[in-house]
mmCIF file of C-alpha atoms in Angstrom:
data_model
loop_
_atom_site.group_PDB
_atom_site.id
_atom_site.type_symbol
_atom_site.label_atom_id
_atom_site.label_comp_id
_atom_site.label_asym_id
_atom_site.label_seq_id
_atom_site.Cartn_x
_atom_site.Cartn_y
_atom_site.Cartn_z
ATOM 1 C CA MET A 1 -5.125 2.403 3.424
ATOM 2 C CA LYS A 2 -5.586 6.047 4.115
ATOM 3 C CA ALA A 3 -2.498 8.561 4.722
ATOM 4 C CA LEU A 4 -1.653 12.104 5.487
ATOM 5 C CA MET A 5 1.409 12.914 4.293
ATOM 6 C CA ILE A 6 3.399 16.142 5.962
ATOM 7 C CA THR A 7 6.060 17.382 4.126
ATOM 8 C CA ARG A 8 7.715 21.061 2.399
ATOM 9 C CA ASP A 9 8.854 18.283 -0.544
ATOM 10 C CA ALA A 10 6.161 18.246 -3.267
ATOM 11 C CA SER A 11 8.762 15.978 -5.264
ATOM 12 C CA LEU A 12 8.817 13.577 -2.134
ATOM 13 C CA HIS A 13 5.340 13.685 -1.463
ATOM 14 C CA ASP A 14 4.544 12.802 -5.760
ATOM 15 C CA GLU A 15 7.235 9.796 -4.710
ATOM 16 C CA ILE A 16 5.241 8.184 -1.869
ATOM 17 C CA ALA A 17 2.193 8.380 -4.082
ATOM 18 C CA ALA A 18 3.434 6.697 -6.810
ATOM 19 C CA GLN A 19 4.861 3.762 -4.757
ATOM 20 C CA GLY A 20 1.462 3.808 -3.084
ATOM 21 C CA ALA A 21 -0.595 3.563 -5.640
ATOM 22 C CA ALA A 22 1.739 0.903 -7.063
ATOM 23 C CA ARG A 23 0.772 -1.060 -3.858
ATOM 24 C CA MET A 24 -1.872 -4.025 -3.278
ATOM 25 C CA PRO A 25 -4.034 -3.026 -1.357
ATOM 26 C CA VAL A 26 -3.240 0.585 -2.571
ATOM 27 C CA LEU A 27 -2.095 3.377 -0.159
ATOM 28 C CA ARG A 28 -3.903 6.937 -1.028
ATOM 29 C CA LEU A 29 -2.654 9.960 0.440
ATOM 30 C CA LEU A 30 -5.613 12.195 1.787
ATOM 31 C CA GLU A 31 -3.690 15.080 1.477
ATOM 32 C CA ARG A 32 -0.555 16.940 2.477
ATOM 33 C CA ARG A 33 0.245 19.341 5.301
ATOM 34 C CA SER A 34 3.681 21.732 4.944
ATOM 35 C CA GLY A 35 4.619 20.660 8.312
ATOM 36 C CA LEU A 36 3.623 19.508 11.741
ATOM 37 C CA ARG A 37 1.704 22.683 13.020
ATOM 38 C CA ASP A 38 -0.115 23.352 9.606
ATOM 39 C CA ALA A 39 -1.098 19.642 10.754
ATOM 40 C CA VAL A 40 -2.358 20.022 13.968
ATOM 41 C CA GLU A 41 -3.486 22.892 13.154
ATOM 42 C CA ARG A 42 -5.727 21.870 10.523
ATOM 43 C CA MET A 43 -6.812 18.076 11.462
ATOM 44 C CA LEU A 44 -8.083 15.845 8.669
ATOM 45 C CA PRO A 45 -12.228 15.653 8.574
ATOM 46 C CA GLU A 46 -11.593 12.060 7.204
ATOM 47 C CA LEU A 47 -8.932 10.276 10.172
ATOM 48 C CA PRO A 48 -6.223 8.493 8.356
ATOM 49 C CA GLU A 49 -4.727 5.323 8.993
ATOM 50 C CA LEU A 50 -1.173 6.429 8.783
ATOM 51 C CA VAL A 51 0.524 9.907 8.921
ATOM 52 C CA ILE A 52 4.017 10.027 7.306
ATOM 53 C CA VAL A 53 5.869 12.502 8.136
ATOM 54 C CA ASP A 54 9.440 14.296 6.606
ATOM 55 C CA ALA A 55 11.211 15.450 9.224
ATOM 56 C CA SER A 56 13.622 17.141 7.046
ATOM 57 C CA GLY A 57 12.556 20.678 7.869
ATOM 58 C CA ILE A 58 11.446 19.861 11.297
ATOM 59 C CA ASP A 59 13.589 21.649 14.181
ATOM 60 C CA ALA A 60 14.050 20.913 17.906
ATOM 61 C CA GLU A 61 10.955 23.463 18.968
ATOM 62 C CA GLU A 62 8.608 22.285 16.066
ATOM 63 C CA ALA A 63 9.052 18.438 17.187
ATOM 64 C CA ASP A 64 7.224 19.195 20.247
ATOM 65 C CA LEU A 65 4.173 19.110 18.316
ATOM 66 C CA PHE A 66 4.565 15.125 17.506
ATOM 67 C CA GLU A 67 2.792 14.305 20.701
ATOM 68 C CA ARG A 68 -0.435 16.487 20.123
ATOM 69 C CA LEU A 69 -0.006 14.647 16.251
ATOM 70 C CA ALA A 70 -0.466 11.355 18.066
ATOM 71 C CA ARG A 71 -2.968 12.372 20.075
ATOM 72 C CA GLN A 72 -4.897 13.852 17.254
ATOM 73 C CA TYR A 73 -4.587 10.683 15.656
ATOM 74 C CA PRO A 74 -4.922 8.168 18.206
ATOM 75 C CA LEU A 75 -5.540 4.694 15.529
ATOM 76 C CA ALA A 76 -2.758 6.318 12.924
ATOM 77 C CA VAL A 77 0.535 4.328 12.747
ATOM 78 C CA LEU A 78 3.720 7.155 12.850
ATOM 79 C CA MET A 79 5.683 6.653 10.176
ATOM 80 C CA LEU A 80 9.019 9.012 9.930
ATOM 81 C CA LEU A 81 11.040 9.879 7.455
ATOM 82 C CA THR A 82 14.580 11.294 7.847
ATOM 83 C CA ARG A 83 17.785 13.104 6.300
ATOM 84 C CA GLY A 84 21.048 12.685 8.254
ATOM 85 C CA GLN A 85 21.635 13.511 11.662
ATOM 86 C CA GLN A 86 18.039 14.480 13.405
ATOM 87 C CA GLN A 87 18.915 12.558 16.995
ATOM 88 C CA ASP A 88 16.555 15.438 19.055
ATOM 89 C CA VAL A 89 14.004 15.052 16.749
ATOM 90 C CA LEU A 90 14.296 11.449 16.437
ATOM 91 C CA ILE A 91 13.820 10.961 19.894
ATOM 92 C CA ARG A 92 10.870 13.335 20.296
ATOM 93 C CA ALA A 93 9.324 11.421 17.086
ATOM 94 C CA MET A 94 10.123 7.707 19.394
ATOM 95 C CA ARG A 95 8.754 9.077 22.619
ATOM 96 C CA ALA A 96 5.555 10.313 20.448
ATOM 97 C CA GLY A 97 5.101 6.825 19.595
ATOM 98 C CA MET A 98 6.593 6.873 16.091
ATOM 99 C CA ARG A 99 6.400 2.849 14.548
ATOM 100 C CA GLU A 100 8.441 3.330 11.355
ATOM 101 C CA VAL A 101 11.609 5.649 11.061
ATOM 102 C CA LEU A 102 13.019 5.694 7.134
ATOM 103 C CA GLN A 103 16.436 6.994 5.536
ATOM 104 C CA LEU A 104 16.174 9.788 3.069
ATOM 105 C CA PRO A 105 16.653 9.578 0.295
ATOM 106 C CA LEU A 106 13.794 7.093 -0.022
ATOM 107 C CA VAL A 107 14.690 3.585 -1.088
ATOM 108 C CA HIS A 108 12.014 1.834 -2.128
ATOM 109 C CA LYS A 109 12.389 -1.752 -0.967
ATOM 110 C CA ALA A 110 12.469 -0.392 2.434
ATOM 111 C CA PHE A 111 9.281 2.021 2.182
ATOM 112 C CA HIS A 112 7.429 -1.109 0.668
ATOM 113 C CA GLU A 113 8.869 -3.530 3.560
ATOM 114 C CA ALA A 114 7.414 -1.221 6.438
ATOM 115 C CA MET A 115 4.312 -1.255 4.732
ATOM 116 C CA ASP A 116 3.718 -4.512 4.616
ATOM 117 C CA ARG A 117 4.607 -4.473 8.504
ATOM 118 C CA VAL A 118 1.724 -0.807 9.068
ATOM 119 C CA ASP A 119 -0.759 -3.319 6.257
ATOM 120 C CA ILE A 120 -0.456 -6.066 9.097
ATOM 121 C CA GLN A 121 -0.536 -3.969 12.149
ATOM 122 C CA ALA A 122 -3.580 -1.770 10.897
ATOM 123 C CA GLY A 123 -5.514 -5.076 9.597
ATOM 124 C CA VAL A 124 -5.361 -3.888 6.114
ATOM 125 C CA THR A 125 -3.504 -7.145 5.166
ATOM 126 C CA GLN A 126 -5.788 -10.359 4.857
ATOM 127 C CA MET A 127 -4.292 -14.158 4.710
ATOM 128 C CA ARG A 128 -4.477 -15.274 0.987
ATOM 129 C CA ASP A 129 -5.067 -18.705 0.173
ATOM 130 C CA GLY A 130 -1.935 -18.759 -2.571
ATOM 131 C CA LYS A 131 -2.120 -21.328 -5.684
ATOM 132 C CA VAL A 132 1.284 -22.846 -6.532
ATOM 133 C CA LEU A 133 1.969 -23.437 -10.330
ATOM 134 C CA ALA A 134 5.073 -25.197 -11.295
ATOM 135 C CA PHE A 135 6.828 -24.882 -14.325
ATOM 136 C CA ILE A 136 8.682 -27.643 -15.588
ATOM 137 C CA SER A 137 10.884 -28.103 -18.923
ATOM 138 C CA CYS A 138 10.611 -31.717 -20.543
ATOM 139 C CA LYS A 139 13.641 -30.835 -22.537
ATOM 140 C CA GLY A 140 16.516 -28.364 -22.293
ATOM 141 C CA GLY A 141 16.308 -25.375 -23.590
ATOM 142 C CA SER A 142 12.079 -25.957 -23.995
ATOM 143 C CA GLY A 143 11.625 -22.353 -22.753
ATOM 144 C CA ALA A 144 10.569 -23.064 -18.964
ATOM 145 C CA THR A 145 12.266 -20.135 -17.220
ATOM 146 C CA PHE A 146 11.250 -17.877 -19.990
ATOM 147 C CA LEU A 147 7.698 -18.638 -19.309
ATOM 148 C CA SER A 148 7.901 -18.802 -15.637
ATOM 149 C CA THR A 149 9.332 -15.757 -15.109
ATOM 150 C CA ASN A 150 7.526 -13.641 -17.797
ATOM 151 C CA PHE A 151 3.989 -15.070 -16.591
ATOM 152 C CA SER A 152 4.731 -14.000 -13.495
ATOM 153 C CA TYR A 153 5.175 -10.528 -14.188
ATOM 154 C CA ALA A 154 2.170 -10.665 -16.557
ATOM 155 C CA LEU A 155 0.398 -12.104 -13.886
ATOM 156 C CA ALA A 156 1.053 -9.432 -11.213
ATOM 157 C CA SER A 157 1.093 -6.478 -14.192
ATOM 158 C CA LEU A 158 -1.662 -7.009 -16.157
ATOM 159 C CA ALA A 159 -4.093 -9.052 -13.176
ATOM 160 C CA GLY A 160 -2.928 -6.835 -10.298
ATOM 161 C CA CYS A 161 -1.972 -10.071 -8.415
ATOM 162 C CA LYS A 162 0.742 -10.320 -5.609
ATOM 163 C CA VAL A 163 3.353 -13.206 -7.421
ATOM 164 C CA LEU A 164 6.150 -14.596 -5.694
ATOM 165 C CA LEU A 165 8.306 -16.870 -8.476
ATOM 166 C CA ILE A 166 10.927 -19.383 -6.719
ATOM 167 C CA ASP A 167 13.966 -20.296 -8.775
ATOM 168 C CA LEU A 168 14.069 -24.051 -7.890
ATOM 169 C CA HIS A 169 17.121 -25.006 -10.246
ATOM 170 C CA GLY A 170 19.640 -27.358 -8.438
ATOM 171 C CA GLN A 171 22.755 -25.185 -9.830
ATOM 172 C CA PHE A 172 22.996 -22.477 -12.348
ATOM 173 C CA GLY A 173 19.868 -20.885 -11.461
ATOM 174 C CA ASP A 174 19.589 -17.431 -13.673
ATOM 175 C CA ALA A 175 15.609 -16.527 -13.200
ATOM 176 C CA THR A 176 16.610 -13.420 -11.786
ATOM 177 C CA LEU A 177 18.282 -12.506 -14.576
ATOM 178 C CA TYR A 178 15.584 -12.810 -17.019
ATOM 179 C CA VAL A 179 13.307 -9.831 -15.280
ATOM 180 C CA SER A 180 16.169 -7.804 -13.668
ATOM 181 C CA ASP A 181 19.584 -6.764 -13.390
ATOM 182 C CA GLN A 182 19.290 -6.932 -9.488
ATOM 183 C CA LYS A 183 21.944 -8.729 -7.815
ATOM 184 C CA PRO A 184 20.141 -11.268 -4.945
ATOM 185 C CA ALA A 185 21.569 -10.483 -1.657
ATOM 186 C CA MET A 186 19.804 -13.716 -0.602
ATOM 187 C CA THR A 187 18.826 -17.361 -1.469
ATOM 188 C CA LEU A 188 16.822 -20.337 -1.443
ATOM 189 C CA SER A 189 19.883 -21.693 0.324
ATOM 190 C CA ASP A 190 20.091 -18.919 2.791
ATOM 191 C CA ILE A 191 16.406 -19.090 3.647
ATOM 192 C CA CYS A 192 16.737 -22.576 4.654
ATOM 193 C CA ALA A 193 19.806 -22.205 6.429
ATOM 194 C CA GLN A 194 17.314 -19.936 8.585
ATOM 195 C CA ILE A 195 14.163 -21.840 8.164
ATOM 196 C CA ALA A 196 13.335 -20.705 11.735
ATOM 197 C CA ARG A 197 12.900 -17.107 11.241
ATOM 198 C CA MET A 198 10.654 -17.949 8.466
ATOM 199 C CA ASP A 199 7.222 -15.684 8.169
ATOM 200 C CA GLY A 200 5.898 -13.529 5.771
ATOM 201 C CA ALA A 201 8.175 -10.262 6.557
ATOM 202 C CA PHE A 202 11.117 -12.938 6.546
ATOM 203 C CA LEU A 203 10.179 -13.983 3.042
ATOM 204 C CA ALA A 204 9.865 -10.963 1.789
ATOM 205 C CA SER A 205 12.500 -9.345 2.793
ATOM 206 C CA CYS A 206 14.831 -12.681 0.866
ATOM 207 C CA LEU A 207 13.354 -11.327 -2.433
ATOM 208 C CA VAL A 208 14.700 -9.261 -5.579
ATOM 209 C CA HIS A 209 11.705 -7.188 -5.751
ATOM 210 C CA ILE A 210 10.864 -6.852 -9.487
ATOM 211 C CA THR A 211 7.890 -4.613 -8.950
ATOM 212 C CA PRO A 212 5.451 -4.021 -5.769
ATOM 213 C CA ASN A 213 3.247 -7.177 -6.420
ATOM 214 C CA PHE A 214 6.107 -9.011 -7.424
ATOM 215 C CA GLY A 215 9.283 -11.024 -6.095
ATOM 216 C CA VAL A 216 12.062 -13.525 -7.047
ATOM 217 C CA LEU A 217 13.907 -15.935 -4.346
ATOM 218 C CA ALA A 218 17.104 -16.596 -6.673
ATOM 219 C CA ALA A 219 18.167 -20.108 -6.430
ATOM 220 C CA ALA A 220 20.772 -21.208 -4.291
ATOM 221 C CA ASP A 221 24.293 -19.754 -5.773
ATOM 222 C CA ASP A 222 26.544 -22.527 -4.600
ATOM 223 C CA PRO A 223 25.686 -26.421 -5.164
ATOM 224 C CA ALA A 224 27.780 -26.969 -2.034
ATOM 225 C CA HIS A 225 24.842 -25.379 0.598
ATOM 226 C CA LYS A 226 22.188 -27.836 -1.105
ATOM 227 C CA VAL A 227 22.705 -30.014 1.211
ATOM 228 C CA ASP A 228 21.616 -27.342 4.082
ATOM 229 C CA MET A 229 18.095 -27.624 1.677
ATOM 230 C CA GLN A 230 15.481 -30.586 3.113
ATOM 231 C CA PRO A 231 12.150 -31.257 1.549
ATOM 232 C CA GLU A 232 10.445 -29.881 4.487
ATOM 233 C CA HIS A 233 12.039 -26.571 4.235
ATOM 234 C CA MET A 234 9.810 -26.462 1.384
ATOM 235 C CA ASP A 235 6.654 -27.454 3.188
ATOM 236 C CA ARG A 236 7.409 -24.477 5.501
ATOM 237 C CA ILE A 237 8.055 -21.786 2.696
ATOM 238 C CA LEU A 238 5.262 -22.683 0.439
ATOM 239 C CA ALA A 239 3.140 -22.620 3.504
ATOM 240 C CA VAL A 240 3.801 -19.419 4.750
ATOM 241 C CA ALA A 241 4.095 -17.741 1.087
ATOM 242 C CA ARG A 242 0.605 -19.070 0.470
ATOM 243 C CA GLN A 243 -0.769 -16.978 3.042
ATOM 244 C CA HIS A 244 0.796 -13.954 1.891
ATOM 245 C CA TYR A 245 0.899 -14.125 -2.330
ATOM 246 C CA ASP A 246 -2.115 -14.767 -4.485
ATOM 247 C CA TYR A 247 0.199 -16.953 -6.868
ATOM 248 C CA ILE A 248 3.548 -18.550 -6.014
ATOM 249 C CA VAL A 249 5.249 -20.040 -9.608
ATOM 250 C CA LEU A 250 7.964 -22.374 -9.561
ATOM 251 C CA ASP A 251 11.072 -22.545 -12.187
ATOM 252 C CA VAL A 252 11.831 -26.368 -11.629
ATOM 253 C CA GLY A 253 14.100 -26.825 -14.449
ATOM 254 C CA ARG A 254 14.456 -30.310 -15.461
ATOM 255 C CA GLN A 255 16.189 -31.943 -12.217
ATOM 256 C CA ILE A 256 13.729 -33.644 -10.079
ATOM 257 C CA ASP A 257 15.510 -34.284 -6.868
ATOM 258 C CA ALA A 258 13.892 -34.307 -3.450
ATOM 259 C CA LEU A 259 13.695 -30.535 -2.512
ATOM 260 C CA SER A 260 11.955 -30.337 -6.020
ATOM 261 C CA LEU A 261 9.586 -33.627 -5.755
ATOM 262 C CA ARG A 262 8.474 -32.071 -2.317
ATOM 263 C CA ALA A 263 8.041 -28.765 -4.327
ATOM 264 C CA LEU A 264 5.909 -30.609 -6.949
ATOM 265 C CA ASP A 265 3.756 -32.297 -4.688
ATOM 266 C CA ASN A 266 2.341 -29.222 -2.952
ATOM 267 C CA ALA A 267 1.898 -27.550 -6.586
ATOM 268 C CA ASP A 268 -2.160 -27.068 -7.752
ATOM 269 C CA ALA A 269 -1.131 -27.273 -11.564
ATOM 270 C CA ILE A 270 1.811 -28.371 -12.907
ATOM 271 C CA TYR A 271 3.125 -26.953 -16.374
ATOM 272 C CA PRO A 272 5.477 -29.396 -18.490
ATOM 273 C CA VAL A 273 6.679 -26.820 -20.920
ATOM 274 C CA LEU A 274 7.992 -28.474 -24.437
ATOM 275 C CA GLN A 275 8.334 -28.044 -28.452
ATOM 276 C CA LEU A 276 6.693 -29.579 -30.919
ATOM 277 C CA ALA A 277 9.647 -31.778 -31.712
ATOM 278 C CA LEU A 278 9.982 -35.471 -31.585
ATOM 279 C CA PRO A 279 13.307 -35.028 -28.567
ATOM 280 C CA ASP A 280 10.442 -33.253 -26.477
ATOM 281 C CA ILE A 281 7.880 -35.766 -27.582
ATOM 282 C CA ARG A 282 10.111 -38.597 -25.609
ATOM 283 C CA ASP A 283 11.529 -36.385 -22.647
ATOM 284 C CA GLY A 284 7.634 -35.339 -22.222
ATOM 285 C CA ARG A 285 6.799 -38.862 -21.967
ATOM 286 C CA ARG A 286 9.345 -40.316 -19.608
ATOM 287 C CA LEU A 287 8.400 -37.127 -17.850
ATOM 288 C CA LEU A 288 4.488 -37.639 -17.588
ATOM 289 C CA ASP A 289 5.354 -41.326 -16.743
ATOM 290 C CA ILE A 290 7.341 -40.142 -13.692
ATOM 291 C CA PHE A 291 4.409 -37.967 -12.169
ATOM 292 C CA ARG A 292 1.650 -40.291 -13.117
ATOM 293 C CA SER A 293 4.048 -43.218 -11.190
ATOM 294 C CA LEU A 294 3.616 -40.917 -8.061
ATOM 295 C CA GLY A 295 -0.066 -40.392 -8.275
ATOM 296 C CA TYR A 296 -0.114 -36.840 -9.882
ATOM 297 C CA PRO A 297 -3.978 -36.617 -11.316
ATOM 298 C CA GLY A 298 -3.982 -36.152 -15.079
ATOM 299 C CA GLU A 299 -6.228 -32.855 -13.808
ATOM 300 C CA ARG A 300 -2.864 -31.414 -12.545
ATOM 301 C CA LEU A 301 -1.014 -31.851 -15.578
ATOM 302 C CA ARG A 302 -1.316 -28.647 -18.329
ATOM 303 C CA LEU A 303 0.912 -28.872 -21.019
ATOM 304 C CA ILE A 304 2.450 -26.227 -22.859
ATOM 305 C CA VAL A 305 4.112 -25.732 -26.302
ATOM 306 C CA ASN A 306 6.401 -23.295 -26.623
ATOM 307 C CA ARG A 307 8.042 -21.623 -29.827
ATOM 308 C CA TYR A 308 4.955 -22.942 -31.575
ATOM 309 C CA GLU A 309 4.200 -22.666 -35.389
ATOM 310 C CA LYS A 310 1.294 -23.642 -37.510
ATOM 311 C CA GLY A 311 2.073 -26.008 -40.266
ATOM 312 C CA GLY A 312 5.256 -28.347 -39.513
ATOM 313 C CA ARG A 313 4.269 -31.903 -39.917
ATOM 314 C CA LEU A 314 3.941 -32.597 -36.343
ATOM 315 C CA ARG A 315 0.289 -31.448 -34.959
ATOM 316 C CA LEU A 316 -0.931 -30.900 -31.907
ATOM 317 C CA ALA A 317 -3.031 -33.709 -32.057
ATOM 318 C CA ASP A 318 0.070 -36.259 -32.497
ATOM 319 C CA LEU A 319 1.517 -34.673 -29.586
ATOM 320 C CA GLU A 320 -1.765 -34.982 -27.489
ATOM 321 C CA GLN A 321 -2.064 -38.639 -28.564
ATOM 322 C CA ALA A 322 1.357 -38.873 -28.004
ATOM 323 C CA LEU A 323 1.999 -38.034 -24.538
ATOM 324 C CA GLY A 324 -2.010 -39.060 -23.698
ATOM 325 C CA ALA A 325 -2.477 -35.428 -21.969
ATOM 326 C CA GLU A 326 -3.638 -32.400 -23.394
ATOM 327 C CA VAL A 327 -2.221 -29.198 -24.536
ATOM 328 C CA VAL A 328 -3.247 -26.400 -22.692
ATOM 329 C CA HIS A 329 -2.003 -23.588 -24.054
ATOM 330 C CA THR A 330 0.726 -22.695 -26.872
ATOM 331 C CA VAL A 331 3.197 -19.579 -27.271
ATOM 332 C CA PRO A 332 4.237 -19.060 -30.443
ATOM 333 C CA ASN A 333 7.560 -18.787 -31.943
ATOM 334 C CA ASP A 334 8.946 -14.883 -32.142
ATOM 335 C CA TYR A 335 12.569 -15.279 -31.544
ATOM 336 C CA THR A 336 13.725 -11.557 -31.881
ATOM 337 C CA ALA A 337 11.490 -10.535 -28.722
ATOM 338 C CA ALA A 338 12.284 -13.327 -26.590
ATOM 339 C CA THR A 339 15.499 -12.943 -27.396
ATOM 340 C CA ASP A 340 15.700 -9.047 -27.118
ATOM 341 C CA SER A 341 13.984 -9.693 -23.372
ATOM 342 C CA VAL A 342 16.212 -12.618 -22.071
ATOM 343 C CA ASN A 343 19.362 -10.315 -23.199
ATOM 344 C CA GLN A 344 18.338 -7.050 -21.486
ATOM 345 C CA GLY A 345 16.925 -8.669 -18.553
ATOM 346 C CA ILE A 346 13.528 -6.864 -18.983
ATOM 347 C CA PRO A 347 10.370 -8.624 -18.902
ATOM 348 C CA LEU A 348 8.829 -8.534 -22.555
ATOM 349 C CA LEU A 349 5.501 -7.266 -21.655
ATOM 350 C CA GLN A 350 7.739 -3.970 -20.443
ATOM 351 C CA LEU A 351 10.171 -4.189 -23.928
ATOM 352 C CA SER A 352 7.730 -5.176 -27.140
ATOM 353 C CA ARG A 353 3.729 -5.107 -25.743
ATOM 354 C CA THR A 354 2.589 -5.690 -29.157
ATOM 355 C CA SER A 355 4.795 -8.717 -30.131
ATOM 356 C CA ALA A 356 2.824 -12.435 -30.355
ATOM 357 C CA VAL A 357 4.181 -13.633 -27.281
ATOM 358 C CA ALA A 358 2.537 -10.601 -25.154
ATOM 359 C CA ARG A 359 -0.668 -11.604 -26.233
ATOM 360 C CA SER A 360 0.330 -15.472 -25.544
ATOM 361 C CA LEU A 361 1.101 -14.207 -21.966
ATOM 362 C CA ALA A 362 -1.743 -12.246 -21.320
ATOM 363 C CA GLU A 363 -4.118 -15.072 -23.008
ATOM 364 C CA LEU A 364 -2.745 -17.643 -20.594
ATOM 365 C CA VAL A 365 -2.828 -14.900 -17.744
ATOM 366 C CA GLU A 366 -6.571 -14.901 -18.422
ATOM 367 C CA LEU A 367 -6.562 -18.842 -18.545
ATOM 368 C CA VAL A 368 -5.015 -19.153 -15.173
ATOM 369 C CA THR A 369 -6.851 -16.339 -13.406
ATOM 370 C CA ALA A 370 -10.788 -18.140 -15.097
ATOM 371 C CA ARG A 371 -11.137 -14.144 -16.502
ATOM 372 C CA ARG A 372 -12.530 -14.043 -19.816
ATOM 373 C CA VAL A 373 -12.057 -11.780 -22.732
ATOM 374 C CA THR A 374 -15.389 -11.917 -23.949
ATOM 375 C CA GLU A 375 -16.514 -10.726 -20.381
ATOM 376 C CA SER A 376 -13.893 -8.343 -19.479
ATOM 377 C CA ARG A 377 -11.537 -7.275 -22.119
ATOM 378 C CA GLY A 378 -9.635 -5.320 -19.150
ATOM 379 C CA LEU A 379 -6.215 -7.492 -19.596
ATOM 380 C CA PHE A 380 -5.899 -6.413 -23.342
ATOM 381 C CA ASP A 381 -7.210 -2.810 -22.556
ATOM 382 C CA ARG A 382 -4.090 -2.985 -20.707
ATOM 383 C CA LEU A 383 -1.747 -4.266 -22.815
ATOM 384 C CA PHE A 384 -2.204 -2.621 -25.535
ATOM 385 C CA SER A 385 -3.377 0.740 -24.183
ATOM 386 C CA ARG A 386 -0.514 1.824 -23.011
ATOM 387 C CA SER A 387 1.767 0.538 -26.102
ATOM 388 C CA GLU A 388 -0.234 3.134 -28.325
ATOM 389 C CA ALA A 389 0.063 6.072 -25.509
#
């Protein structure tokens, strides 16, 4: 989307430009004008789809130019950034057709929510056909939450996908803490309690936004609220999410209940996570037997071995033979890097880009998105060139 920015504040212009560049689709600022008069006297040769007006330095007299600006760009959406009490300016802007009003200093979450509405209105946002990927632990402590959260971040940051992570843990869900220190304002149970409001904008407003194209829907923080969460609610949530996200990653946990089972029914691929140890193999076989009894086809079940170390007594071939399923990916054991990431609540790709686990996450992204390293080294170039900068 192309935009004209009207402001005297160069730092605000740069902030908007940076936030716009991180969006999918990208918001591109064509030019900057210092004020309304400058904007109407120097019309852009390339018509913008969005005009962003910083009202900080606009007085009542100059506000008369809002209507002229709207006539110059009749197809553009108008967005006003205002600081403090500017009632007269706000009224004139609204009369001229101002659609979006945001307070300064800029709150990035509010800006991106407004931009989502602008994209929909302008027809820029295309309905997606997102894929649902479920990560589930074969045994407690296997690392499924670590992988689901960090894989989601990798999908968004390395492949440029729009990603939603849903924490389905029945209680004590803490997926958000693996990638952020933000406190969720809304949870899965809150959405279920207001399921009639469910649409793309409402879903986005309930997320903890880690990056502009990666958000987390936190687990219910009170087990008592689970009675309000019905399996049909998950059908509705995932149907809407598929339209607005490229990938929906589910952190299922270990407990299979009516809600998580409905989510698994909707999954395009299920990734059981286990370690190469006999207790994990035993529990993994039980879990796969459950999935087979539910009629899940074998090609949907894709084993991931976490904390893998070569040279042990148990081999991958032994595990595959015992479970009757193929291991599609292994994640190497790097206790220090993984622990530092979890303890700090920072995605591992941010904290330790050159670690073996970071490379493994990039490989998993390429596996899922079907991008081959031999054809395009883009993901690895992004991952390792930044670490060398």
